[in-house]
Structure formats: structure tokens, C-alpha cells
Amino acid sequence: MTGPHSDPEHLAFVHLHHVQLAIPAGGEDACRAFWVGLLGMHELEKPPELAARGGCWFRSGGIEVHLGVEKEFAPARKAHPGFLVARIDDVAERLTAGGVDVRWDDAFPGHRRFYADDPFGNRLEFLQPLG
């Protein structure tokens, strides 16, 4: 393909605005306990027309996580967000103290990383560059 659409630079991706994960109906309090209580994120107020659908949104630094209610919920066990963090040991310690299983994996060159699950079984990856 030629022309302006053949060059991916024309799209000028700037930043990932948010990642959305599915949760079961009524899971908002468990989300707050996990994303705010354990991970220290801040809850965002959803616009009224979206708040009516349930779910909740959280932010820390430049990261937003949107949790949306899915009628026939099934956790994402393979697909997952990868969160780049500054103090990976602190994140792992907070999750472990909260009863969350932290699974370290050294298979990603140049990074320390681990996997954990949110309260509904959605897979999450946390990583920090070495050095």
C-alpha cells in the first residue's frame, strides 16, 4: 500500500488512554478494595451515562484502568495489561500482604516481572526494567 496510510507514523499514537477489563455485576466494591486499597490508585468519577452501566475507573500516574460489567463474565486469563512500575518489589509486597498470589517470571529479557490476578481472575502483569 502506498500513500499517507502506508506510513504508520502518520497515526501519531501518543499514549494508551486506558485498558478495560471485564468484571461481574456487583463487583465494584471488590475492585475498589483491590485497585485503591492494595494498589493505591485513585477512583475516577464516571460520566453519568456511563456510570449507569456499572463498573468503575481508576488512575495512577499516566495509567487508567476501566472495569466494565459484563453479563456473561469470564476472566481474561491470557490477554492482559502489562503495567510498568517503578518499585516492583513494593507492588509485589502489597499484593502478597493482601492475599494475592504473585507469580514471578524471569523470561522477559531486561525486566523483572510477575503476574497476579485481580479479584475476578483477570491476569495482570507488572514489570520493571533492570538497571
mmCIF file of N, CA and C in Angstrom:
data_model
loop_
_atom_site.group_PDB
_atom_site.id
_atom_site.type_symbol
_atom_site.label_atom_id
_atom_site.label_comp_id
_atom_site.label_asym_id
_atom_site.label_seq_id
_atom_site.Cartn_x
_atom_site.Cartn_y
_atom_site.Cartn_z
ATOM 1 N N MET A 1 0.847 -1.175 0.000
ATOM 2 C CA MET A 1 0.000 0.000 0.000
ATOM 3 C C MET A 1 0.895 1.241 0.000
ATOM 4 N N THR A 2 0.534 2.228 -0.778
ATOM 5 C CA THR A 2 1.301 3.472 -0.821
ATOM 6 C C THR A 2 0.400 4.627 -0.447
ATOM 7 N N GLY A 3 0.983 5.792 -0.275
ATOM 8 C CA GLY A 3 0.215 6.967 0.110
ATOM 9 C C GLY A 3 0.349 7.229 1.591
ATOM 10 N N PRO A 4 -0.437 8.182 2.099
ATOM 11 C CA PRO A 4 -0.277 8.588 3.503
ATOM 12 C C PRO A 4 -0.570 7.475 4.503
ATOM 13 N N HIS A 5 -1.368 6.493 4.094
ATOM 14 C CA HIS A 5 -1.731 5.433 5.034
ATOM 15 C C HIS A 5 -0.719 4.294 5.059
ATOM 16 N N SER A 6 0.299 4.350 4.197
ATOM 17 C CA SER A 6 1.314 3.304 4.202
ATOM 18 C C SER A 6 2.360 3.539 5.285
ATOM 19 N N ASP A 7 2.415 4.747 5.837
ATOM 20 C CA ASP A 7 3.393 5.094 6.862
ATOM 21 C C ASP A 7 2.710 5.137 8.222
ATOM 22 N N PRO A 8 3.029 4.192 9.120
ATOM 23 C CA PRO A 8 2.352 4.187 10.422
ATOM 24 C C PRO A 8 2.611 5.447 11.241
ATOM 25 N N GLU A 9 3.658 6.209 10.912
ATOM 26 C CA GLU A 9 3.951 7.434 11.664
ATOM 27 C C GLU A 9 2.835 8.466 11.549
ATOM 28 N N HIS A 10 2.060 8.421 10.482
ATOM 29 C CA HIS A 10 1.004 9.422 10.321
ATOM 30 C C HIS A 10 -0.076 9.296 11.402
ATOM 31 N N LEU A 11 -0.142 8.142 12.038
ATOM 32 C CA LEU A 11 -1.161 7.926 13.061
ATOM 33 C C LEU A 11 -0.822 8.639 14.358
ATOM 34 N N ALA A 12 0.444 8.843 14.610
ATOM 35 C CA ALA A 12 0.916 9.596 15.773
ATOM 36 C C ALA A 12 0.301 9.125 17.088
ATOM 37 N N PHE A 13 0.421 7.836 17.376
ATOM 38 C CA PHE A 13 -0.023 7.332 18.676
ATOM 39 C C PHE A 13 0.759 8.063 19.762
ATOM 40 N N VAL A 14 0.063 8.519 20.788
ATOM 41 C CA VAL A 14 0.688 9.326 21.823
ATOM 42 C C VAL A 14 0.856 8.541 23.120
ATOM 43 N N HIS A 15 -0.200 7.880 23.557
ATOM 44 C CA HIS A 15 -0.194 7.233 24.862
ATOM 45 C C HIS A 15 -1.425 6.336 24.920
ATOM 46 N N LEU A 16 -1.334 5.267 25.648
ATOM 47 C CA LEU A 16 -2.504 4.424 25.854
ATOM 48 C C LEU A 16 -3.412 5.124 26.860
ATOM 49 N N HIS A 17 -4.628 5.448 26.472
ATOM 50 C CA HIS A 17 -5.533 6.185 27.361
ATOM 51 C C HIS A 17 -5.983 5.324 28.534
ATOM 52 N N HIS A 18 -6.419 4.097 28.242
ATOM 53 C CA HIS A 18 -6.855 3.200 29.311
ATOM 54 C C HIS A 18 -6.866 1.763 28.812
ATOM 55 N N VAL A 19 -6.940 0.864 29.747
ATOM 56 C CA VAL A 19 -7.185 -0.533 29.449
ATOM 57 C C VAL A 19 -8.489 -0.882 30.152
ATOM 58 N N GLN A 20 -9.320 -1.679 29.497
ATOM 59 C CA GLN A 20 -10.576 -2.088 30.119
ATOM 60 C C GLN A 20 -10.541 -3.586 30.384
ATOM 61 N N LEU A 21 -10.946 -3.949 31.590
ATOM 62 C CA LEU A 21 -11.098 -5.340 31.982
ATOM 63 C C LEU A 21 -12.553 -5.567 32.354
ATOM 64 N N ALA A 22 -13.026 -6.771 32.128
ATOM 65 C CA ALA A 22 -14.398 -7.113 32.480
ATOM 66 C C ALA A 22 -14.479 -7.573 33.931
ATOM 67 N N ILE A 23 -15.618 -7.276 34.544
ATOM 68 C CA ILE A 23 -15.917 -7.739 35.902
ATOM 69 C C ILE A 23 -17.355 -8.233 35.925
ATOM 70 N N PRO A 24 -17.702 -9.072 36.883
ATOM 71 C CA PRO A 24 -19.100 -9.495 37.006
ATOM 72 C C PRO A 24 -19.947 -8.390 37.637
ATOM 73 N N ALA A 25 -21.227 -8.451 37.423
ATOM 74 C CA ALA A 25 -22.147 -7.487 38.038
ATOM 75 C C ALA A 25 -21.964 -7.501 39.552
ATOM 76 N N GLY A 26 -21.953 -6.317 40.156
ATOM 77 C CA GLY A 26 -21.813 -6.201 41.601
ATOM 78 C C GLY A 26 -20.380 -6.264 42.094
ATOM 79 N N GLY A 27 -19.398 -6.262 41.184
ATOM 80 C CA GLY A 27 -18.008 -6.403 41.577
ATOM 81 C C GLY A 27 -17.286 -5.111 41.926
ATOM 82 N N GLU A 28 -18.002 -3.990 41.935
ATOM 83 C CA GLU A 28 -17.342 -2.699 42.143
ATOM 84 C C GLU A 28 -16.619 -2.584 43.485
ATOM 85 N N ASP A 29 -17.212 -3.069 44.559
ATOM 86 C CA ASP A 29 -16.550 -2.954 45.871
ATOM 87 C C ASP A 29 -15.261 -3.765 45.921
ATOM 88 N N ALA A 30 -15.261 -4.938 45.313
ATOM 89 C CA ALA A 30 -14.035 -5.741 45.250
ATOM 90 C C ALA A 30 -12.977 -5.022 44.413
ATOM 91 N N CYS A 31 -13.399 -4.331 43.352
ATOM 92 C CA CYS A 31 -12.464 -3.532 42.542
ATOM 93 C C CYS A 31 -11.850 -2.425 43.384
ATOM 94 N N ARG A 32 -12.658 -1.725 44.138
ATOM 95 C CA ARG A 32 -12.140 -0.636 44.982
ATOM 96 C C ARG A 32 -11.139 -1.160 46.000
ATOM 97 N N ALA A 33 -11.445 -2.293 46.616
ATOM 98 C CA ALA A 33 -10.536 -2.872 47.604
ATOM 99 C C ALA A 33 -9.197 -3.234 46.949
ATOM 100 N N PHE A 34 -9.236 -3.718 45.722
ATOM 101 C CA PHE A 34 -8.021 -4.138 45.028
ATOM 102 C C PHE A 34 -7.254 -2.951 44.456
ATOM 103 N N TRP A 35 -7.906 -2.152 43.599
ATOM 104 C CA TRP A 35 -7.207 -1.091 42.862
ATOM 105 C C TRP A 35 -6.862 0.103 43.749
ATOM 106 N N VAL A 36 -7.729 0.433 44.699
ATOM 107 C CA VAL A 36 -7.438 1.548 45.612
ATOM 108 C C VAL A 36 -6.746 1.030 46.868
ATOM 109 N N GLY A 37 -7.361 0.050 47.524
ATOM 110 C CA GLY A 37 -6.837 -0.447 48.799
ATOM 111 C C GLY A 37 -5.475 -1.090 48.698
ATOM 112 N N LEU A 38 -5.268 -1.964 47.720
ATOM 113 C CA LEU A 38 -3.980 -2.653 47.598
ATOM 114 C C LEU A 38 -2.972 -1.900 46.728
ATOM 115 N N LEU A 39 -3.439 -1.370 45.602
ATOM 116 C CA LEU A 39 -2.503 -0.772 44.648
ATOM 117 C C LEU A 39 -2.393 0.741 44.741
ATOM 118 N N GLY A 40 -3.232 1.379 45.548
ATOM 119 C CA GLY A 40 -3.102 2.814 45.780
ATOM 120 C C GLY A 40 -3.558 3.713 44.638
ATOM 121 N N MET A 41 -4.361 3.184 43.726
ATOM 122 C CA MET A 41 -4.870 4.020 42.638
ATOM 123 C C MET A 41 -6.004 4.904 43.176
ATOM 124 N N HIS A 42 -6.390 5.883 42.375
ATOM 125 C CA HIS A 42 -7.480 6.783 42.747
ATOM 126 C C HIS A 42 -8.680 6.507 41.862
ATOM 127 N N GLU A 43 -9.859 6.458 42.472
ATOM 128 C CA GLU A 43 -11.060 6.225 41.673
ATOM 129 C C GLU A 43 -11.459 7.504 40.955
ATOM 130 N N LEU A 44 -11.853 7.356 39.709
ATOM 131 C CA LEU A 44 -12.343 8.463 38.898
ATOM 132 C C LEU A 44 -13.859 8.419 38.860
ATOM 133 N N GLU A 45 -14.466 9.580 38.793
ATOM 134 C CA GLU A 45 -15.919 9.632 38.649
ATOM 135 C C GLU A 45 -16.270 9.392 37.187
ATOM 136 N N LYS A 46 -17.126 8.407 36.955
ATOM 137 C CA LYS A 46 -17.560 8.116 35.594
ATOM 138 C C LYS A 46 -18.639 9.113 35.180
ATOM 139 N N PRO A 47 -18.699 9.463 33.906
ATOM 140 C CA PRO A 47 -19.810 10.299 33.431
ATOM 141 C C PRO A 47 -21.137 9.595 33.730
ATOM 142 N N PRO A 48 -22.182 10.355 34.075
ATOM 143 C CA PRO A 48 -23.454 9.748 34.484
ATOM 144 C C PRO A 48 -24.001 8.698 33.521
ATOM 145 N N GLU A 49 -23.910 8.959 32.215
ATOM 146 C CA GLU A 49 -24.462 8.000 31.257
ATOM 147 C C GLU A 49 -23.678 6.684 31.249
ATOM 148 N N LEU A 50 -22.396 6.734 31.618
ATOM 149 C CA LEU A 50 -21.603 5.508 31.709
ATOM 150 C C LEU A 50 -21.701 4.878 33.095
ATOM 151 N N ALA A 51 -21.860 5.694 34.116
ATOM 152 C CA ALA A 51 -21.995 5.174 35.486
ATOM 153 C C ALA A 51 -23.225 4.283 35.616
ATOM 154 N N ALA A 52 -24.253 4.577 34.832
ATOM 155 C CA ALA A 52 -25.485 3.789 34.886
ATOM 156 C C ALA A 52 -25.262 2.339 34.458
ATOM 157 N N ARG A 53 -24.196 2.090 33.739
ATOM 158 C CA ARG A 53 -23.887 0.728 33.271
ATOM 159 C C ARG A 53 -23.167 -0.104 34.328
ATOM 160 N N GLY A 54 -22.747 0.535 35.424
ATOM 161 C CA GLY A 54 -21.959 -0.158 36.443
ATOM 162 C C GLY A 54 -20.483 -0.080 36.119
ATOM 163 N N GLY A 55 -19.686 -0.737 36.926
ATOM 164 C CA GLY A 55 -18.244 -0.705 36.739
ATOM 165 C C GLY A 55 -17.617 0.493 37.421
ATOM 166 N N CYS A 56 -16.315 0.657 37.269
ATOM 167 C CA CYS A 56 -15.602 1.768 37.888
ATOM 168 C C CYS A 56 -14.280 1.992 37.162
ATOM 169 N N TRP A 57 -13.730 3.191 37.355
ATOM 170 C CA TRP A 57 -12.483 3.591 36.710
ATOM 171 C C TRP A 57 -11.479 4.018 37.770
ATOM 172 N N PHE A 58 -10.190 3.739 37.491
ATOM 173 C CA PHE A 58 -9.124 4.087 38.417
ATOM 174 C C PHE A 58 -7.931 4.656 37.652
ATOM 175 N N ARG A 59 -7.128 5.491 38.359
ATOM 176 C CA ARG A 59 -5.954 6.100 37.734
ATOM 177 C C ARG A 59 -4.819 6.192 38.742
ATOM 178 N N SER A 60 -3.595 6.007 38.214
ATOM 179 C CA SER A 60 -2.372 6.277 38.960
ATOM 180 C C SER A 60 -1.322 6.679 37.940
ATOM 181 N N GLY A 61 -0.684 7.811 38.168
ATOM 182 C CA GLY A 61 0.281 8.300 37.181
ATOM 183 C C GLY A 61 -0.416 8.473 35.853
ATOM 184 N N GLY A 62 0.143 7.945 34.800
ATOM 185 C CA GLY A 62 -0.470 8.047 33.477
ATOM 186 C C GLY A 62 -1.276 6.827 33.091
ATOM 187 N N ILE A 63 -1.617 5.975 34.061
ATOM 188 C CA ILE A 63 -2.326 4.727 33.787
ATOM 189 C C ILE A 63 -3.777 4.825 34.235
ATOM 190 N N GLU A 64 -4.702 4.461 33.356
ATOM 191 C CA GLU A 64 -6.110 4.326 33.723
ATOM 192 C C GLU A 64 -6.552 2.894 33.480
ATOM 193 N N VAL A 65 -7.294 2.369 34.445
ATOM 194 C CA VAL A 65 -7.894 1.051 34.329
ATOM 195 C C VAL A 65 -9.399 1.240 34.439
ATOM 196 N N HIS A 66 -10.123 0.778 33.436
ATOM 197 C CA HIS A 66 -11.584 0.830 33.440
ATOM 198 C C HIS A 66 -12.095 -0.590 33.638
ATOM 199 N N LEU A 67 -12.972 -0.764 34.596
ATOM 200 C CA LEU A 67 -13.565 -2.065 34.864
ATOM 201 C C LEU A 67 -15.023 -1.999 34.455
ATOM 202 N N GLY A 68 -15.398 -2.810 33.481
ATOM 203 C CA GLY A 68 -16.749 -2.775 32.948
ATOM 204 C C GLY A 68 -17.495 -4.064 33.224
ATOM 205 N N VAL A 69 -18.763 -3.922 33.563
ATOM 206 C CA VAL A 69 -19.606 -5.078 33.875
ATOM 207 C C VAL A 69 -19.943 -5.827 32.590
ATOM 208 N N GLU A 70 -19.743 -7.130 32.638
ATOM 209 C CA GLU A 70 -20.073 -7.991 31.515
ATOM 210 C C GLU A 70 -21.063 -9.037 32.011
ATOM 211 N N LYS A 71 -22.227 -9.107 31.339
ATOM 212 C CA LYS A 71 -23.289 -10.024 31.784
ATOM 213 C C LYS A 71 -22.800 -11.455 31.945
ATOM 214 N N GLU A 72 -22.215 -11.994 30.913
ATOM 215 C CA GLU A 72 -21.722 -13.366 30.971
ATOM 216 C C GLU A 72 -20.212 -13.314 31.169
ATOM 217 N N PHE A 73 -19.816 -12.880 32.353
ATOM 218 C CA PHE A 73 -18.414 -12.633 32.671
ATOM 219 C C PHE A 73 -17.579 -13.908 32.628
ATOM 220 N N ALA A 74 -16.405 -13.793 32.032
ATOM 221 C CA ALA A 74 -15.363 -14.819 32.104
ATOM 222 C C ALA A 74 -14.046 -14.061 32.214
ATOM 223 N N PRO A 75 -13.173 -14.428 33.154
ATOM 224 C CA PRO A 75 -11.921 -13.682 33.326
ATOM 225 C C PRO A 75 -10.982 -13.834 32.126
ATOM 226 N N ALA A 76 -10.198 -12.798 31.895
ATOM 227 C CA ALA A 76 -9.164 -12.836 30.858
ATOM 228 C C ALA A 76 -7.932 -13.499 31.472
ATOM 229 N N ARG A 77 -7.665 -14.720 31.080
ATOM 230 C CA ARG A 77 -6.555 -15.464 31.682
ATOM 231 C C ARG A 77 -5.274 -15.385 30.855
ATOM 232 N N LYS A 78 -5.385 -15.107 29.568
ATOM 233 C CA LYS A 78 -4.201 -14.988 28.722
ATOM 234 C C LYS A 78 -3.980 -13.519 28.342
ATOM 235 N N ALA A 79 -4.971 -12.908 27.716
ATOM 236 C CA ALA A 79 -4.873 -11.484 27.381
ATOM 237 C C ALA A 79 -4.776 -10.709 28.687
ATOM 238 N N HIS A 80 -3.896 -9.685 28.713
ATOM 239 C CA HIS A 80 -3.697 -8.975 29.977
ATOM 240 C C HIS A 80 -3.012 -7.637 29.731
ATOM 241 N N PRO A 81 -3.214 -6.688 30.640
ATOM 242 C CA PRO A 81 -2.414 -5.459 30.586
ATOM 243 C C PRO A 81 -1.071 -5.698 31.246
ATOM 244 N N GLY A 82 -0.059 -5.000 30.769
ATOM 245 C CA GLY A 82 1.267 -5.040 31.380
ATOM 246 C C GLY A 82 1.560 -3.670 31.955
ATOM 247 N N PHE A 83 1.668 -3.582 33.272
ATOM 248 C CA PHE A 83 1.891 -2.310 33.957
ATOM 249 C C PHE A 83 3.372 -2.128 34.259
ATOM 250 N N LEU A 84 3.964 -1.079 33.716
ATOM 251 C CA LEU A 84 5.342 -0.730 34.019
ATOM 252 C C LEU A 84 5.325 0.029 35.340
ATOM 253 N N VAL A 85 6.070 -0.469 36.327
ATOM 254 C CA VAL A 85 6.073 0.139 37.656
ATOM 255 C C VAL A 85 7.492 0.541 38.048
ATOM 256 N N ALA A 86 7.600 1.484 38.978
ATOM 257 C CA ALA A 86 8.894 1.997 39.417
ATOM 258 C C ALA A 86 9.493 1.168 40.554
ATOM 259 N N ARG A 87 8.646 0.573 41.399
ATOM 260 C CA ARG A 87 9.130 -0.183 42.559
ATOM 261 C C ARG A 87 8.416 -1.532 42.612
ATOM 262 N N ILE A 88 8.864 -2.442 41.782
ATOM 263 C CA ILE A 88 8.161 -3.712 41.616
ATOM 264 C C ILE A 88 8.093 -4.529 42.903
ATOM 265 N N ASP A 89 9.145 -4.471 43.717
ATOM 266 C CA ASP A 89 9.120 -5.235 44.976
ATOM 267 C C ASP A 89 8.045 -4.699 45.915
ATOM 268 N N ASP A 90 7.857 -3.386 45.944
ATOM 269 C CA ASP A 90 6.813 -2.795 46.780
ATOM 270 C C ASP A 90 5.421 -3.226 46.301
ATOM 271 N N VAL A 91 5.236 -3.248 44.983
ATOM 272 C CA VAL A 91 3.941 -3.675 44.434
ATOM 273 C C VAL A 91 3.682 -5.133 44.809
ATOM 274 N N ALA A 92 4.685 -5.981 44.623
ATOM 275 C CA ALA A 92 4.533 -7.400 44.958
ATOM 276 C C ALA A 92 4.239 -7.590 46.444
ATOM 277 N N GLU A 93 4.923 -6.819 47.290
ATOM 278 C CA GLU A 93 4.713 -6.928 48.731
ATOM 279 C C GLU A 93 3.294 -6.527 49.120
ATOM 280 N N ARG A 94 2.786 -5.446 48.528
ATOM 281 C CA ARG A 94 1.417 -5.000 48.837
ATOM 282 C C ARG A 94 0.396 -6.047 48.429
ATOM 283 N N LEU A 95 0.586 -6.607 47.237
ATOM 284 C CA LEU A 95 -0.354 -7.630 46.766
ATOM 285 C C LEU A 95 -0.290 -8.872 47.648
ATOM 286 N N THR A 96 0.912 -9.320 47.956
ATOM 287 C CA THR A 96 1.077 -10.501 48.804
ATOM 288 C C THR A 96 0.451 -10.275 50.177
ATOM 289 N N ALA A 97 0.674 -9.101 50.755
ATOM 290 C CA ALA A 97 0.086 -8.778 52.062
ATOM 291 C C ALA A 97 -1.436 -8.781 52.001
ATOM 292 N N GLY A 98 -1.989 -8.495 50.817
ATOM 293 C CA GLY A 98 -3.434 -8.509 50.637
ATOM 294 C C GLY A 98 -3.985 -9.869 50.254
ATOM 295 N N GLY A 99 -3.136 -10.894 50.282
ATOM 296 C CA GLY A 99 -3.598 -12.247 49.995
ATOM 297 C C GLY A 99 -3.615 -12.608 48.517
ATOM 298 N N VAL A 100 -2.977 -11.799 47.682
ATOM 299 C CA VAL A 100 -2.949 -12.056 46.243
ATOM 300 C C VAL A 100 -1.695 -12.873 45.910
ATOM 301 N N ASP A 101 -1.860 -13.921 45.122
ATOM 302 C CA ASP A 101 -0.747 -14.759 44.688
ATOM 303 C C ASP A 101 0.076 -14.015 43.643
ATOM 304 N N VAL A 102 1.369 -13.844 43.901
ATOM 305 C CA VAL A 102 2.303 -13.179 42.991
ATOM 306 C C VAL A 102 3.189 -14.255 42.374
ATOM 307 N N ARG A 103 3.191 -14.321 41.027
ATOM 308 C CA ARG A 103 3.942 -15.353 40.315
ATOM 309 C C ARG A 103 5.073 -14.692 39.508
ATOM 310 N N TRP A 104 6.300 -14.781 40.034
ATOM 311 C CA TRP A 104 7.459 -14.178 39.370
ATOM 312 C C TRP A 104 7.809 -14.962 38.118
ATOM 313 N N ASP A 105 8.297 -14.236 37.104
ATOM 314 C CA ASP A 105 8.677 -14.848 35.833
ATOM 315 C C ASP A 105 9.897 -14.105 35.289
ATOM 316 N N ASP A 106 10.978 -14.816 35.055
ATOM 317 C CA ASP A 106 12.199 -14.164 34.578
ATOM 318 C C ASP A 106 12.425 -14.349 33.079
ATOM 319 N N ALA A 107 11.385 -14.657 32.342
ATOM 320 C CA ALA A 107 11.531 -14.965 30.915
ATOM 321 C C ALA A 107 11.469 -13.741 29.996
ATOM 322 N N PHE A 108 11.385 -12.529 30.538
ATOM 323 C CA PHE A 108 11.317 -11.324 29.712
ATOM 324 C C PHE A 108 12.646 -10.580 29.860
ATOM 325 N N PRO A 109 13.523 -10.669 28.864
ATOM 326 C CA PRO A 109 14.870 -10.084 28.988
ATOM 327 C C PRO A 109 14.837 -8.591 29.327
ATOM 328 N N GLY A 110 15.745 -8.221 30.240
ATOM 329 C CA GLY A 110 15.899 -6.819 30.595
ATOM 330 C C GLY A 110 14.883 -6.302 31.592
ATOM 331 N N HIS A 111 14.038 -7.186 32.130
ATOM 332 C CA HIS A 111 12.991 -6.762 33.060
ATOM 333 C C HIS A 111 12.844 -7.762 34.202
ATOM 334 N N ARG A 112 12.407 -7.269 35.325
ATOM 335 C CA ARG A 112 11.867 -8.122 36.392
ATOM 336 C C ARG A 112 10.363 -8.038 36.214
ATOM 337 N N ARG A 113 9.685 -9.155 36.376
ATOM 338 C CA ARG A 113 8.228 -9.115 36.219
ATOM 339 C C ARG A 113 7.560 -10.222 37.007
ATOM 340 N N PHE A 114 6.276 -9.974 37.263
ATOM 341 C CA PHE A 114 5.444 -11.001 37.875
ATOM 342 C C PHE A 114 4.030 -10.857 37.362
ATOM 343 N N TYR A 115 3.279 -11.932 37.551
ATOM 344 C CA TYR A 115 1.861 -11.949 37.220
ATOM 345 C C TYR A 115 1.065 -12.072 38.512
ATOM 346 N N ALA A 116 -0.113 -11.501 38.505
ATOM 347 C CA ALA A 116 -1.062 -11.636 39.599
ATOM 348 C C ALA A 116 -2.446 -11.556 38.974
ATOM 349 N N ASP A 117 -3.452 -11.948 39.721
ATOM 350 C CA ASP A 117 -4.828 -11.875 39.238
ATOM 351 C C ASP A 117 -5.603 -10.865 40.057
ATOM 352 N N ASP A 118 -6.528 -10.169 39.396
ATOM 353 C CA ASP A 118 -7.430 -9.294 40.129
ATOM 354 C C ASP A 118 -8.440 -10.166 40.883
ATOM 355 N N PRO A 119 -9.369 -9.594 41.635
ATOM 356 C CA PRO A 119 -10.289 -10.412 42.431
ATOM 357 C C PRO A 119 -11.181 -11.353 41.621
ATOM 358 N N PHE A 120 -11.229 -11.156 40.293
ATOM 359 C CA PHE A 120 -12.126 -11.954 39.451
ATOM 360 C C PHE A 120 -11.380 -12.917 38.542
ATOM 361 N N GLY A 121 -10.052 -12.990 38.695
ATOM 362 C CA GLY A 121 -9.269 -13.918 37.897
ATOM 363 C C GLY A 121 -8.678 -13.335 36.629
ATOM 364 N N ASN A 122 -8.843 -12.028 36.400
ATOM 365 C CA ASN A 122 -8.204 -11.393 35.251
ATOM 366 C C ASN A 122 -6.701 -11.335 35.486
ATOM 367 N N ARG A 123 -5.937 -11.751 34.500
ATOM 368 C CA ARG A 123 -4.474 -11.770 34.600
ATOM 369 C C ARG A 123 -3.911 -10.355 34.460
ATOM 370 N N LEU A 124 -2.957 -10.022 35.318
ATOM 371 C CA LEU A 124 -2.276 -8.730 35.294
ATOM 372 C C LEU A 124 -0.777 -8.983 35.291
ATOM 373 N N GLU A 125 -0.038 -8.193 34.536
ATOM 374 C CA GLU A 125 1.420 -8.297 34.514
ATOM 375 C C GLU A 125 2.013 -6.991 35.040
ATOM 376 N N PHE A 126 2.998 -7.101 35.906
ATOM 377 C CA PHE A 126 3.708 -5.946 36.457
ATOM 378 C C PHE A 126 5.175 -6.125 36.109
ATOM 379 N N LEU A 127 5.806 -5.080 35.548
ATOM 380 C CA LEU A 127 7.197 -5.205 35.165
ATOM 381 C C LEU A 127 7.979 -3.930 35.417
ATOM 382 N N GLN A 128 9.280 -4.138 35.607
ATOM 383 C CA GLN A 128 10.200 -3.026 35.836
ATOM 384 C C GLN A 128 11.500 -3.334 35.086
ATOM 385 N N PRO A 129 11.998 -2.364 34.299
ATOM 386 C CA PRO A 129 13.260 -2.585 33.601
ATOM 387 C C PRO A 129 14.408 -2.789 34.584
ATOM 388 N N LEU A 130 15.338 -3.649 34.216
ATOM 389 C CA LEU A 130 16.546 -3.844 35.035
ATOM 390 C C LEU A 130 17.468 -2.648 34.876
ATOM 391 N N GLY A 131 18.234 -2.364 35.915
ATOM 392 C CA GLY A 131 19.223 -1.287 35.853
ATOM 393 C C GLY A 131 18.595 0.019 36.009
#
